[in-house]
Short mmCIF file of C-alpha atoms and ligand atoms in Angstrom, two decimals:
data_model
loop_
_atom_site.label_atom_id
_atom_site.label_comp_id
_atom_site.label_asym_id
_atom_site.label_seq_id
_atom_site.Cartn_x
_atom_site.Cartn_y
_atom_site.Cartn_z
CA MET A 1 -81.10 -125.81 136.31
CA PRO A 2 -79.54 -129.09 137.90
CA GLN A 3 -77.14 -130.87 135.86
CA LYS A 4 -78.06 -134.00 134.39
CA ILE A 5 -75.99 -136.97 135.51
CA TYR A 6 -76.02 -139.76 132.87
CA ASP A 7 -75.39 -143.50 133.84
CA VAL A 8 -72.77 -144.17 131.21
CA ALA A 9 -70.72 -141.78 129.13
CA ILE A 10 -69.06 -143.02 126.09
CA VAL A 11 -65.92 -141.28 124.68
CA GLY A 12 -65.99 -141.97 120.82
CA ALA A 13 -68.67 -143.30 118.52
CA GLY A 14 -67.09 -145.90 116.69
CA ALA A 15 -67.85 -149.42 116.29
CA ALA A 16 -66.99 -150.24 119.75
CA GLY A 17 -68.78 -147.04 121.62
CA MET A 18 -71.71 -147.20 119.44
CA THR A 19 -72.13 -151.10 120.54
CA SER A 20 -71.69 -150.19 124.03
CA ALA A 21 -74.32 -147.60 123.68
CA ILE A 22 -76.79 -150.17 122.49
CA TYR A 23 -76.23 -152.62 125.25
CA ALA A 24 -76.47 -149.77 127.92
CA LEU A 25 -79.60 -148.25 126.47
CA ARG A 26 -81.38 -151.82 126.29
CA ALA A 27 -80.53 -152.21 129.88
CA LYS A 28 -82.45 -148.85 130.37
CA LYS A 29 -79.51 -146.96 131.16
CA SER A 30 -79.00 -143.07 130.27
CA VAL A 31 -76.09 -142.68 127.75
CA ILE A 32 -74.46 -140.06 126.17
CA LEU A 33 -72.01 -140.44 123.37
CA PHE A 34 -69.36 -138.02 122.45
CA GLU A 35 -67.69 -137.81 119.08
CA GLU A 36 -65.07 -135.43 117.92
CA LYS A 37 -65.63 -135.98 114.19
CA THR A 38 -68.55 -138.07 112.66
CA PHE A 39 -69.92 -141.03 113.86
CA GLY A 40 -68.51 -144.53 112.62
CA GLY A 41 -64.70 -144.07 113.43
CA GLN A 42 -62.03 -145.45 111.15
CA ILE A 43 -64.28 -147.95 109.19
CA ILE A 44 -66.12 -145.24 107.33
CA ASN A 45 -63.20 -144.89 104.58
CA THR A 46 -63.35 -148.96 103.91
CA HIS A 47 -65.37 -149.42 100.80
CA LYS A 48 -66.10 -153.07 101.29
CA ILE A 49 -65.80 -155.12 104.72
CA ASP A 50 -65.43 -158.91 103.93
CA ASN A 51 -64.70 -160.21 107.33
CA TYR A 52 -67.52 -158.99 109.53
CA PRO A 53 -69.74 -161.95 110.32
CA ALA A 54 -72.89 -162.15 108.39
CA ALA A 55 -72.61 -158.80 106.69
CA PRO A 56 -70.19 -159.88 103.77
CA GLY A 57 -69.04 -156.81 101.35
CA ILE A 58 -71.00 -153.98 103.37
CA SER A 59 -69.30 -150.61 103.14
CA GLY A 60 -67.94 -149.07 106.08
CA VAL A 61 -70.31 -146.18 105.65
CA GLU A 62 -73.39 -148.45 105.44
CA PHE A 63 -71.83 -150.24 108.59
CA ALA A 64 -71.64 -146.97 110.61
CA GLN A 65 -74.87 -145.57 109.25
CA LYS A 66 -76.80 -148.82 110.46
CA LEU A 67 -75.17 -148.72 113.80
CA TYR A 68 -75.67 -145.04 114.27
CA SER A 69 -79.46 -145.61 113.49
CA GLN A 70 -79.59 -148.49 115.81
CA VAL A 71 -78.12 -146.25 118.71
CA GLU A 72 -80.64 -143.52 117.92
CA SER A 73 -83.68 -145.89 117.98
CA PHE A 74 -82.88 -146.80 121.49
CA GLY A 75 -82.82 -143.02 122.43
CA GLY A 76 -78.81 -142.64 122.49
CA GLU A 77 -77.73 -139.09 122.77
CA PHE A 78 -74.96 -137.73 120.88
CA GLU A 79 -72.82 -134.85 121.80
CA PHE A 80 -70.46 -133.93 118.90
CA SER A 81 -67.33 -132.62 120.50
CA ALA A 82 -64.19 -134.03 121.78
CA VAL A 83 -63.58 -135.07 125.38
CA GLU A 84 -60.57 -133.23 126.41
CA SER A 85 -60.27 -134.32 130.06
CA ILE A 86 -61.92 -136.89 132.33
CA GLU A 87 -61.93 -136.11 136.08
CA LYS A 88 -63.07 -138.46 138.79
CA LEU A 89 -64.91 -136.50 141.59
CA GLU A 90 -64.81 -138.71 144.81
CA ASN A 91 -68.21 -138.81 146.58
CA PRO A 92 -68.53 -136.21 149.49
CA LEU A 93 -68.93 -138.90 152.13
CA LYS A 94 -65.96 -140.77 151.39
CA THR A 95 -63.73 -137.66 150.72
CA ALA A 96 -65.06 -136.28 154.07
CA LYS A 97 -63.47 -139.13 155.97
CA SER A 98 -60.30 -139.14 154.22
CA SER A 99 -58.60 -135.84 155.40
CA SER A 100 -55.94 -136.00 152.72
CA LYS A 101 -58.47 -135.13 149.84
CA SER A 102 -58.93 -131.66 149.17
CA VAL A 103 -61.95 -129.87 150.82
CA GLU A 104 -62.70 -128.03 147.52
CA THR A 105 -63.09 -131.18 145.46
CA ALA A 106 -65.41 -132.56 148.35
CA LEU A 107 -67.41 -129.32 148.20
CA LYS A 108 -67.74 -129.27 144.46
CA THR A 109 -68.92 -132.71 144.35
CA ALA A 110 -71.47 -132.23 147.14
CA ARG A 111 -72.81 -129.13 145.20
CA THR A 112 -73.22 -131.19 142.05
CA LEU A 113 -74.73 -133.91 144.02
CA ALA A 114 -77.28 -131.47 145.78
CA ASN A 115 -77.83 -129.93 142.38
CA SER A 116 -78.85 -133.07 140.75
CA LEU A 117 -81.28 -134.95 142.93
CA GLU A 118 -83.80 -135.25 140.56
CA THR A 119 -81.54 -136.26 137.81
CA THR A 120 -81.39 -140.03 138.09
CA SER A 121 -83.46 -140.98 135.09
CA GLU A 122 -86.71 -142.29 135.59
CA THR A 123 -85.88 -145.48 133.80
CA SER A 124 -82.61 -146.17 135.64
CA GLN A 125 -82.74 -148.84 138.26
CA ASN A 126 -79.29 -148.11 139.69
CA SER A 127 -78.55 -149.47 143.13
CA ALA A 128 -78.90 -147.33 146.16
CA ASN A 129 -75.17 -147.95 146.55
CA SER A 130 -74.54 -145.74 143.35
CA ALA A 131 -75.31 -142.52 145.08
CA GLU A 132 -72.14 -142.90 147.24
CA ARG A 133 -69.97 -143.90 144.17
CA PRO A 134 -67.61 -141.34 142.63
CA LEU A 135 -68.87 -139.25 139.55
CA PHE A 136 -66.77 -138.56 136.44
CA SER A 137 -66.86 -135.14 135.01
CA LEU A 138 -66.15 -135.00 131.32
CA LYS A 139 -64.88 -131.68 129.57
CA THR A 140 -65.24 -131.06 126.01
CA SER A 141 -63.70 -128.97 123.46
CA ASP A 142 -66.69 -126.69 123.43
CA GLY A 143 -66.14 -125.86 126.95
CA ASP A 144 -68.98 -127.95 128.44
CA THR A 145 -68.94 -130.21 131.33
CA PHE A 146 -70.98 -133.42 131.47
CA LEU A 147 -71.29 -135.83 134.53
CA SER A 148 -71.76 -139.28 134.44
CA ARG A 149 -71.51 -142.37 136.99
CA THR A 150 -69.56 -144.55 134.52
CA VAL A 151 -67.32 -144.00 131.36
CA ILE A 152 -66.52 -146.21 128.64
CA VAL A 153 -63.64 -145.03 126.75
CA ALA A 154 -63.78 -146.26 123.08
CA ASN A 155 -61.78 -143.51 121.34
CA GLY A 156 -59.96 -146.04 118.91
CA SER A 157 -56.73 -145.00 117.41
CA SER A 158 -55.25 -142.48 114.87
CA GLU A 159 -52.71 -142.77 111.99
CA ARG A 160 -49.10 -142.55 112.81
CA LYS A 161 -47.50 -139.69 111.44
CA LEU A 162 -43.88 -139.43 109.96
CA GLY A 163 -42.93 -136.50 112.41
CA LEU A 164 -40.89 -134.61 109.62
CA PRO A 165 -40.78 -131.05 109.05
CA LEU A 166 -43.77 -129.77 106.44
CA GLU A 167 -45.63 -132.83 107.17
CA GLU A 168 -48.68 -130.92 108.69
CA GLU A 169 -48.88 -128.15 106.29
CA LEU A 170 -48.70 -130.79 103.48
CA ILE A 171 -51.71 -132.73 104.69
CA GLY A 172 -54.35 -132.82 101.77
CA HIS A 173 -51.47 -131.01 99.47
CA GLY A 174 -49.79 -134.22 98.61
CA ILE A 175 -49.62 -136.02 102.02
CA SER A 176 -52.27 -138.52 103.00
CA TYR A 177 -52.87 -141.51 105.48
CA CYS A 178 -55.94 -143.03 103.58
CA ALA A 179 -55.65 -144.36 99.94
CA THR A 180 -59.35 -144.81 99.58
CA CYS A 181 -60.13 -141.37 101.10
CA ASP A 182 -57.62 -139.26 98.74
CA GLY A 183 -56.56 -141.87 96.03
CA ASN A 184 -58.87 -140.33 93.35
CA PHE A 185 -56.90 -136.95 93.45
CA PHE A 186 -53.94 -138.81 92.03
CA LYS A 187 -55.40 -140.40 88.94
CA GLY A 188 -52.71 -140.82 86.21
CA LYS A 189 -50.05 -139.30 88.81
CA THR A 190 -47.06 -140.66 90.65
CA VAL A 191 -47.28 -141.57 94.30
CA ALA A 192 -45.29 -143.35 96.88
CA VAL A 193 -46.63 -145.53 99.57
CA TYR A 194 -44.78 -145.83 102.75
CA GLY A 195 -45.05 -148.94 105.01
CA GLY A 196 -45.01 -152.74 104.69
CA GLY A 197 -48.11 -153.89 106.51
CA ASN A 198 -51.15 -155.17 105.17
CA THR A 199 -52.85 -151.70 105.05
CA ALA A 200 -49.94 -150.32 103.02
CA VAL A 201 -50.09 -153.08 100.65
CA TYR A 202 -53.92 -152.84 100.27
CA SER A 203 -53.49 -149.37 99.61
CA ALA A 204 -50.69 -149.78 97.20
CA LEU A 205 -52.88 -152.22 95.05
CA TYR A 206 -55.84 -149.74 95.09
CA LEU A 207 -53.60 -146.79 94.06
CA ALA A 208 -52.05 -148.84 91.49
CA SER A 209 -55.35 -148.96 89.63
CA LEU A 210 -55.64 -145.32 89.57
CA ALA A 211 -52.12 -143.96 89.40
CA LYS A 212 -49.60 -143.90 86.84
CA LYS A 213 -46.81 -144.98 88.96
CA VAL A 214 -46.67 -146.42 92.69
CA TYR A 215 -43.47 -146.52 94.52
CA VAL A 216 -43.71 -148.60 97.55
CA ILE A 217 -40.98 -147.72 100.32
CA ILE A 218 -40.33 -150.05 103.12
CA ARG A 219 -37.82 -149.95 105.80
CA ARG A 220 -36.91 -153.48 106.00
CA ASP A 221 -35.91 -155.91 103.23
CA GLN A 222 -39.27 -157.74 103.82
CA PHE A 223 -42.79 -156.91 103.78
CA ARG A 224 -44.92 -157.54 106.82
CA ALA A 225 -47.89 -157.99 104.96
CA GLU A 226 -49.55 -161.43 104.03
CA PRO A 227 -47.46 -163.03 101.30
CA HIS A 228 -50.26 -163.47 98.65
CA LEU A 229 -50.84 -159.63 98.90
CA VAL A 230 -47.24 -159.00 98.37
CA GLN A 231 -47.32 -161.38 95.29
CA LYS A 232 -50.15 -159.57 93.93
CA LEU A 233 -48.52 -156.36 94.42
CA GLU A 234 -45.03 -157.45 92.90
CA SER A 235 -46.80 -158.71 89.88
CA LEU A 236 -48.13 -155.19 88.73
CA GLY A 237 -46.45 -153.33 85.94
CA ASN A 238 -46.63 -149.87 87.42
CA VAL A 239 -45.61 -150.80 91.01
CA GLU A 240 -41.91 -150.35 92.09
CA VAL A 241 -40.82 -151.76 95.58
CA ILE A 242 -37.91 -149.98 97.18
CA LYS A 243 -36.47 -151.48 100.41
CA ASN A 244 -34.34 -150.84 103.22
CA SER A 245 -35.26 -147.09 102.82
CA LEU A 246 -36.40 -144.33 105.14
CA ILE A 247 -38.11 -141.12 104.29
CA SER A 248 -35.85 -138.72 105.63
CA ALA A 249 -37.39 -135.20 104.35
CA LEU A 250 -40.41 -133.81 102.55
CA ASN A 251 -39.95 -131.59 99.89
CA SER A 252 -42.51 -128.91 98.66
CA GLU A 253 -42.94 -126.75 95.71
CA ASN A 254 -41.22 -123.21 96.21
CA PRO A 255 -43.81 -121.38 98.12
CA SER A 256 -42.50 -118.07 97.45
CA LYS A 257 -43.41 -118.22 93.97
CA SER A 258 -47.16 -117.68 94.78
CA ALA A 259 -47.68 -116.83 98.39
CA SER A 260 -51.68 -117.36 98.19
CA LYS A 261 -51.39 -120.80 96.80
CA PRO A 262 -50.91 -123.73 99.57
CA LEU A 263 -47.59 -125.58 99.66
CA SER A 264 -47.60 -128.83 97.77
CA LEU A 265 -45.55 -131.99 97.78
CA LYS A 266 -42.78 -132.09 95.15
CA SER A 267 -40.55 -134.90 96.13
CA ILE A 268 -39.38 -137.11 99.12
CA THR A 269 -35.72 -137.89 100.23
CA LEU A 270 -34.76 -141.40 100.83
CA THR A 271 -32.13 -142.62 103.03
CA PRO A 272 -30.88 -145.98 103.61
CA ALA A 273 -32.23 -147.75 106.60
CA ASN A 274 -29.00 -149.31 107.70
CA THR A 275 -26.38 -146.84 107.37
CA SER A 276 -23.06 -148.00 108.80
CA GLY A 277 -21.10 -145.61 106.65
CA ALA A 278 -20.79 -141.84 107.98
CA SER A 279 -22.46 -140.06 105.18
CA PRO A 280 -25.45 -142.19 104.06
CA GLU A 281 -26.47 -141.75 100.32
CA GLU A 282 -29.53 -139.77 99.76
CA LYS A 283 -31.85 -140.15 96.98
CA ILE A 284 -34.66 -137.87 95.83
CA LEU A 285 -37.72 -139.43 94.51
CA PRO A 286 -40.21 -137.04 92.57
CA VAL A 287 -43.87 -137.63 93.56
CA ASP A 288 -47.19 -136.15 93.51
CA GLY A 289 -48.51 -138.00 96.53
CA LEU A 290 -47.41 -139.80 99.38
CA PHE A 291 -49.32 -142.38 101.59
CA VAL A 292 -48.03 -142.73 105.02
CA LEU A 293 -49.18 -146.29 106.37
CA ILE A 294 -46.91 -146.92 108.89
CA GLY A 295 -49.40 -148.08 111.59
CA ARG A 296 -51.56 -146.56 114.22
CA VAL A 297 -51.20 -144.71 117.67
CA SER A 298 -53.41 -144.37 120.61
CA ASN A 299 -55.45 -141.27 121.46
CA ASN A 300 -54.86 -141.77 125.36
CA ALA A 301 -52.62 -138.94 125.94
CA PHE A 302 -55.48 -136.87 127.80
CA LEU A 303 -56.07 -139.83 130.14
CA LYS A 304 -52.38 -140.22 131.45
CA ASN A 305 -53.19 -138.67 134.89
CA LEU A 306 -56.24 -140.86 135.48
CA LEU A 307 -55.01 -144.38 134.22
CA PRO A 308 -52.02 -146.45 133.65
CA LEU A 309 -51.23 -146.71 130.00
CA ASP A 310 -48.96 -149.15 128.45
CA ALA A 311 -45.69 -147.97 126.61
CA GLN A 312 -47.65 -147.20 123.28
CA GLY A 313 -50.34 -145.53 125.24
CA TYR A 314 -52.69 -148.11 125.03
CA ILE A 315 -55.07 -149.14 128.07
CA PRO A 316 -53.80 -152.41 129.38
CA SER A 317 -56.99 -154.00 130.22
CA ASP A 318 -58.00 -157.72 129.56
CA GLU A 319 -60.97 -158.88 127.94
CA THR A 320 -63.25 -157.99 130.83
CA CYS A 321 -62.79 -154.30 129.73
CA LYS A 322 -62.38 -152.96 133.01
CA THR A 323 -59.68 -150.66 134.20
CA PRO A 324 -58.04 -150.18 137.60
CA VAL A 325 -60.52 -146.75 137.92
CA GLU A 326 -63.71 -147.79 139.44
CA GLY A 327 -66.65 -147.23 137.06
CA LEU A 328 -64.32 -146.66 134.11
CA PHE A 329 -64.02 -149.31 131.17
CA CYS A 330 -62.52 -149.33 127.87
CA ALA A 331 -63.40 -150.86 124.43
CA GLY A 332 -62.43 -151.21 120.89
CA ASP A 333 -58.93 -150.26 119.33
CA THR A 334 -57.88 -148.38 122.53
CA ARG A 335 -57.42 -151.46 124.49
CA LYS A 336 -54.08 -153.26 124.33
CA LYS A 337 -55.02 -156.45 122.49
CA SER A 338 -53.65 -158.66 119.73
CA LEU A 339 -56.41 -158.15 117.07
CA HIS A 340 -57.92 -154.59 116.14
CA GLN A 341 -60.80 -155.32 114.13
CA LEU A 342 -64.53 -154.33 113.77
CA VAL A 343 -65.54 -157.91 115.39
CA THR A 344 -63.35 -157.19 118.42
CA ALA A 345 -64.26 -153.77 118.65
CA THR A 346 -68.10 -154.63 118.93
CA SER A 347 -67.16 -157.37 121.29
CA ASP A 348 -65.47 -155.31 123.41
CA GLY A 349 -68.40 -152.69 123.31
CA ALA A 350 -70.83 -155.38 124.63
CA ILE A 351 -68.52 -156.63 127.33
CA ALA A 352 -67.49 -152.92 128.74
CA ALA A 353 -71.32 -152.00 128.73
CA THR A 354 -72.31 -155.14 130.49
CA ALA A 355 -69.72 -154.67 133.11
CA ALA A 356 -70.78 -150.72 133.48
CA ILE A 357 -74.34 -152.17 134.13
CA GLU A 358 -73.25 -154.56 136.47
CA TYR A 359 -71.40 -151.90 138.29
CA LEU A 360 -74.44 -149.60 138.41
CA ASN A 361 -76.75 -152.31 139.48
CA SER A 362 -74.76 -153.53 142.20
CA MET B 1 -84.03 -123.78 100.78
CA SER B 2 -82.70 -126.86 100.03
CA LEU B 3 -79.37 -128.59 98.59
CA ILE B 4 -78.55 -127.53 94.96
CA GLU B 5 -76.51 -129.52 93.01
CA ALA B 6 -74.03 -127.33 91.41
CA ASN B 7 -71.76 -127.97 88.20
CA LYS B 8 -69.91 -125.61 85.92
CA SER B 9 -73.04 -124.43 84.16
CA ASN B 10 -74.57 -122.92 87.55
CA PHE B 11 -71.73 -122.51 90.06
CA GLU B 12 -70.80 -118.92 89.46
CA GLU B 13 -74.44 -117.84 89.34
CA ASN B 14 -75.22 -119.37 92.72
CA ILE B 15 -72.17 -118.34 94.59
CA LYS B 16 -72.35 -114.64 93.39
CA SER B 17 -73.98 -112.88 96.04
CA GLY B 18 -74.53 -113.34 99.85
CA LEU B 19 -73.00 -116.01 102.21
CA VAL B 20 -73.21 -119.41 100.50
CA LEU B 21 -71.72 -122.96 101.50
CA VAL B 22 -70.41 -125.15 99.15
CA ASP B 23 -69.76 -128.88 99.87
CA PHE B 24 -67.08 -130.62 97.60
CA ASN B 25 -67.77 -134.51 97.65
CA ALA B 26 -67.75 -137.65 95.44
CA ASP B 27 -69.25 -141.04 95.56
CA TRP B 28 -66.29 -142.83 96.60
CA CYS B 29 -65.83 -140.87 99.75
CA GLY B 30 -67.23 -142.24 102.80
CA PRO B 31 -67.34 -139.15 105.10
CA CYS B 32 -69.01 -137.48 102.24
CA GLN B 33 -72.04 -139.86 102.21
CA ILE B 34 -72.32 -139.31 106.14
CA PHE B 35 -71.99 -135.45 105.84
CA ALA B 36 -74.47 -135.30 102.91
CA PRO B 37 -77.62 -135.95 104.88
CA VAL B 38 -76.72 -133.13 107.43
CA LEU B 39 -76.30 -130.55 104.88
CA GLU B 40 -79.61 -131.76 103.40
CA GLU B 41 -81.15 -131.26 106.49
CA LEU B 42 -79.65 -127.73 107.27
CA SER B 43 -80.41 -126.58 103.97
CA LYS B 44 -84.14 -126.81 105.15
CA GLU B 45 -83.51 -124.68 108.12
CA ILE B 46 -81.52 -121.93 107.06
CA PRO B 47 -81.80 -119.02 104.48
CA GLU B 48 -78.21 -119.46 103.18
CA LYS B 49 -77.85 -121.38 99.91
CA ILE B 50 -75.90 -124.78 100.28
CA LEU B 51 -74.34 -125.98 96.85
CA SER B 52 -73.26 -129.66 96.32
CA VAL B 53 -70.31 -130.07 93.80
CA ASN B 54 -69.52 -133.60 92.86
CA ILE B 55 -65.39 -133.09 91.94
CA ASP B 56 -65.61 -136.02 89.59
CA ASP B 57 -68.36 -134.34 87.63
CA SER B 58 -67.07 -130.89 87.97
CA PRO B 59 -63.30 -131.34 88.38
CA GLU B 60 -62.56 -127.91 87.00
CA ILE B 61 -64.40 -126.29 89.90
CA ALA B 62 -62.39 -128.41 92.50
CA GLU B 63 -59.16 -127.48 90.70
CA LYS B 64 -59.98 -123.67 90.86
CA TYR B 65 -60.34 -123.83 94.49
CA SER B 66 -57.46 -126.18 95.28
CA VAL B 67 -59.92 -128.86 96.50
CA SER B 68 -57.53 -131.86 97.28
CA SER B 69 -59.16 -133.54 100.42
CA ILE B 70 -62.81 -134.31 100.80
CA PRO B 71 -65.48 -133.66 102.19
CA CYS B 72 -64.39 -129.98 101.93
CA LEU B 73 -66.92 -127.32 102.95
CA VAL B 74 -66.15 -123.75 101.39
CA ILE B 75 -67.87 -120.60 102.60
CA PHE B 76 -68.26 -118.02 100.03
CA ARG B 77 -69.30 -114.41 100.50
CA ASP B 78 -70.42 -112.57 97.38
CA GLY B 79 -68.26 -114.92 95.34
CA GLU B 80 -65.12 -114.65 97.31
CA GLU B 81 -63.81 -117.67 99.31
CA ILE B 82 -63.80 -116.60 103.21
CA ASP B 83 -63.55 -120.00 104.93
CA ARG B 84 -63.18 -123.54 104.38
CA SER B 85 -63.14 -126.60 106.59
CA VAL B 86 -62.07 -130.19 105.73
CA GLY B 87 -63.96 -133.42 106.99
CA ALA B 88 -67.53 -134.19 107.64
CA LEU B 89 -69.01 -132.25 110.50
CA PRO B 90 -72.13 -132.56 112.60
CA LYS B 91 -74.86 -129.88 112.11
CA LYS B 92 -74.07 -127.85 115.19
CA LYS B 93 -70.43 -127.35 114.10
CA VAL B 94 -71.67 -126.17 110.52
CA GLN B 95 -74.03 -123.89 112.02
CA LYS B 96 -71.17 -122.49 114.26
CA LEU B 97 -69.08 -121.96 111.31
CA LEU B 98 -71.64 -119.88 109.55
CA GLU B 99 -72.73 -117.86 112.67
CA LYS B 100 -69.02 -116.57 112.60
CA HIS B 101 -69.50 -115.06 108.98
CA LYS B 102 -72.95 -113.56 109.60
CA ARG B 103 -73.30 -109.87 109.99
C1 FAD C 401 -58.00 -148.79 106.40
C2 FAD C 401 -58.73 -149.75 107.15
C3 FAD C 401 -59.48 -150.55 107.02
C4 FAD C 401 -59.84 -151.48 107.82
N1 FAD C 401 -60.43 -152.59 107.32
C5 FAD C 401 -60.87 -153.56 108.35
C6 FAD C 401 -62.05 -154.72 107.87
O1 FAD C 401 -62.13 -155.04 106.63
N2 FAD C 401 -62.48 -155.38 108.84
C7 FAD C 401 -62.22 -155.11 110.11
O2 FAD C 401 -63.09 -155.90 110.81
N3 FAD C 401 -61.53 -153.98 110.76
C8 FAD C 401 -61.05 -153.24 109.83
N4 FAD C 401 -60.38 -152.05 110.30
C9 FAD C 401 -60.27 -151.89 111.65
C10 FAD C 401 -61.42 -151.32 112.12
O3 FAD C 401 -61.83 -150.21 111.55
C11 FAD C 401 -61.00 -151.00 113.52
O4 FAD C 401 -60.64 -152.03 114.36
C12 FAD C 401 -62.19 -150.28 114.35
O5 FAD C 401 -62.68 -149.45 113.71
C13 FAD C 401 -62.16 -150.01 115.67
O6 FAD C 401 -63.41 -149.53 116.28
P1 FAD C 401 -63.30 -148.53 117.62
O7 FAD C 401 -64.72 -148.13 117.97
O8 FAD C 401 -62.28 -149.19 118.62
O9 FAD C 401 -62.30 -147.35 117.18
P2 FAD C 401 -62.42 -146.28 115.82
O10 FAD C 401 -62.90 -146.66 114.86
O11 FAD C 401 -61.15 -145.46 115.74
O12 FAD C 401 -63.56 -144.97 116.58
C14 FAD C 401 -63.15 -144.15 117.65
C15 FAD C 401 -63.87 -142.89 117.79
O13 FAD C 401 -63.45 -142.20 118.55
C16 FAD C 401 -63.40 -140.74 118.34
N5 FAD C 401 -62.57 -140.20 119.27
C17 FAD C 401 -61.22 -140.32 119.45
N6 FAD C 401 -60.91 -139.41 120.69
C18 FAD C 401 -61.99 -138.84 121.04
C19 FAD C 401 -62.21 -138.01 121.95
N7 FAD C 401 -61.15 -137.40 122.97
N8 FAD C 401 -63.52 -137.39 122.05
C20 FAD C 401 -64.59 -137.81 121.48
N9 FAD C 401 -64.24 -138.64 120.38
C21 FAD C 401 -62.90 -139.04 120.00
C22 FAD C 401 -62.84 -140.68 116.99
O14 FAD C 401 -63.03 -139.64 116.12
C23 FAD C 401 -63.52 -142.16 116.35
O15 FAD C 401 -64.56 -141.81 115.75
C24 FAD C 401 -59.69 -151.37 109.16
C25 FAD C 401 -58.97 -150.12 109.61
C26 FAD C 401 -58.54 -149.24 108.64
C27 FAD C 401 -57.64 -148.13 109.19
#
């Protein structure tokens, strides 16, 4: 069976990806969205969004569900698997002319194109030119390959991890990256929050309403979070701030006692952040839970052969959402920008889709 | 079949025989709200039982199976845990997980 060629393939069904789907679908383009987890992205763990225009107090889940239904109502197709690689297939005409390109790729593309003559969706009104344009081949974690004329990368970002031994094993057994997700497991217990930004302080405030005791550990002597949040935090009786400190080790319950039970976090080791002395003084802090909230990292490692990325791995595109690769666009938190929020993610989504539509029609 | 709300009074009885899927969830958990309708739909399509356990209403069950991150889908065969997966899944992935254990 000939393989379908989509007009727009979207990597990530968060706020940015789903918004771009709406724009592309309304322009009668065929769209496929790839999502590795569930639709909605980061925001689904937020109970109340207060800064999205005209939707005060909406929950992250409701926001995501409404957006999802909107995409579905316009006929968006979802593929629930992760995109593991994206390859640009040069069109056969162009490739044949440039002798340096491998014959194999040219043949592969020619075959693909020949196979899919019928596939330009009836609804699409792509320009005649588009037949000569490169195609993108997207490979998923399920081992399937999809073809598309354009790609919008809207893969967001992930929590930054500590990078300490035992961290992976202790996720869900004491270590968490999301207070609203896992806070309820620590009712009446002792927890630590690591980080001094807004997210960390918000999380500490939330945890203070559940836990018996909350330690907030920051690497500097000052919070990066907004002063009014910090003031609120410091006024709470069950919160203790520990400054100038790093977490240097995670200590677990002795696993040998019961091999069948999973490990669980028992304490953390703190070291002074600015040690000039030879042997820094370590301190063991017993905790039931540790919430690591030290920022986010990009998800773009799989793109590094296709695209230039900045030092942190974000896509260095401006507000046009175009990339140096023709036919490839980016939207949302994955793009290097100063404000990572829903409103800027949906804005990018609209712009990236419009750029893709223009490219397809030109 | 349809989704069965389980608590300590009917849990053991319901997992006793055959393949049974148990979804541990809570009202405050975002991904759980997205996962619930997926399981509801699936429960109408497959012969296996799917139980829903609210961990705030049934903390003793969550404790017994060391559930410390939700949503958590645990698969039982004849009352014994044989597999688990943390995080909301699309229907296709739940079916795949189940296929693995069918015989
Ligand atoms: C705790 C918290 C609270 C927040 N509160 C607010 C708020 O109140 N207001 C606000 O405006 N913003 C808030 N934000 C920020 C906001 O959530 C993000 O800016 C926004 O969600 C970014 O959307 P996105 O679509 O770019 O990325 P994401 O939401 O990260 O979505 C990206 C999606 O891509 C998927 N994905 C990643 N890689 C792949 C791959 N290779 N293949 C397939 N799928 C993939 C991911 O699973 C994810 O679903 C908050 C963020 C956090 C963490």
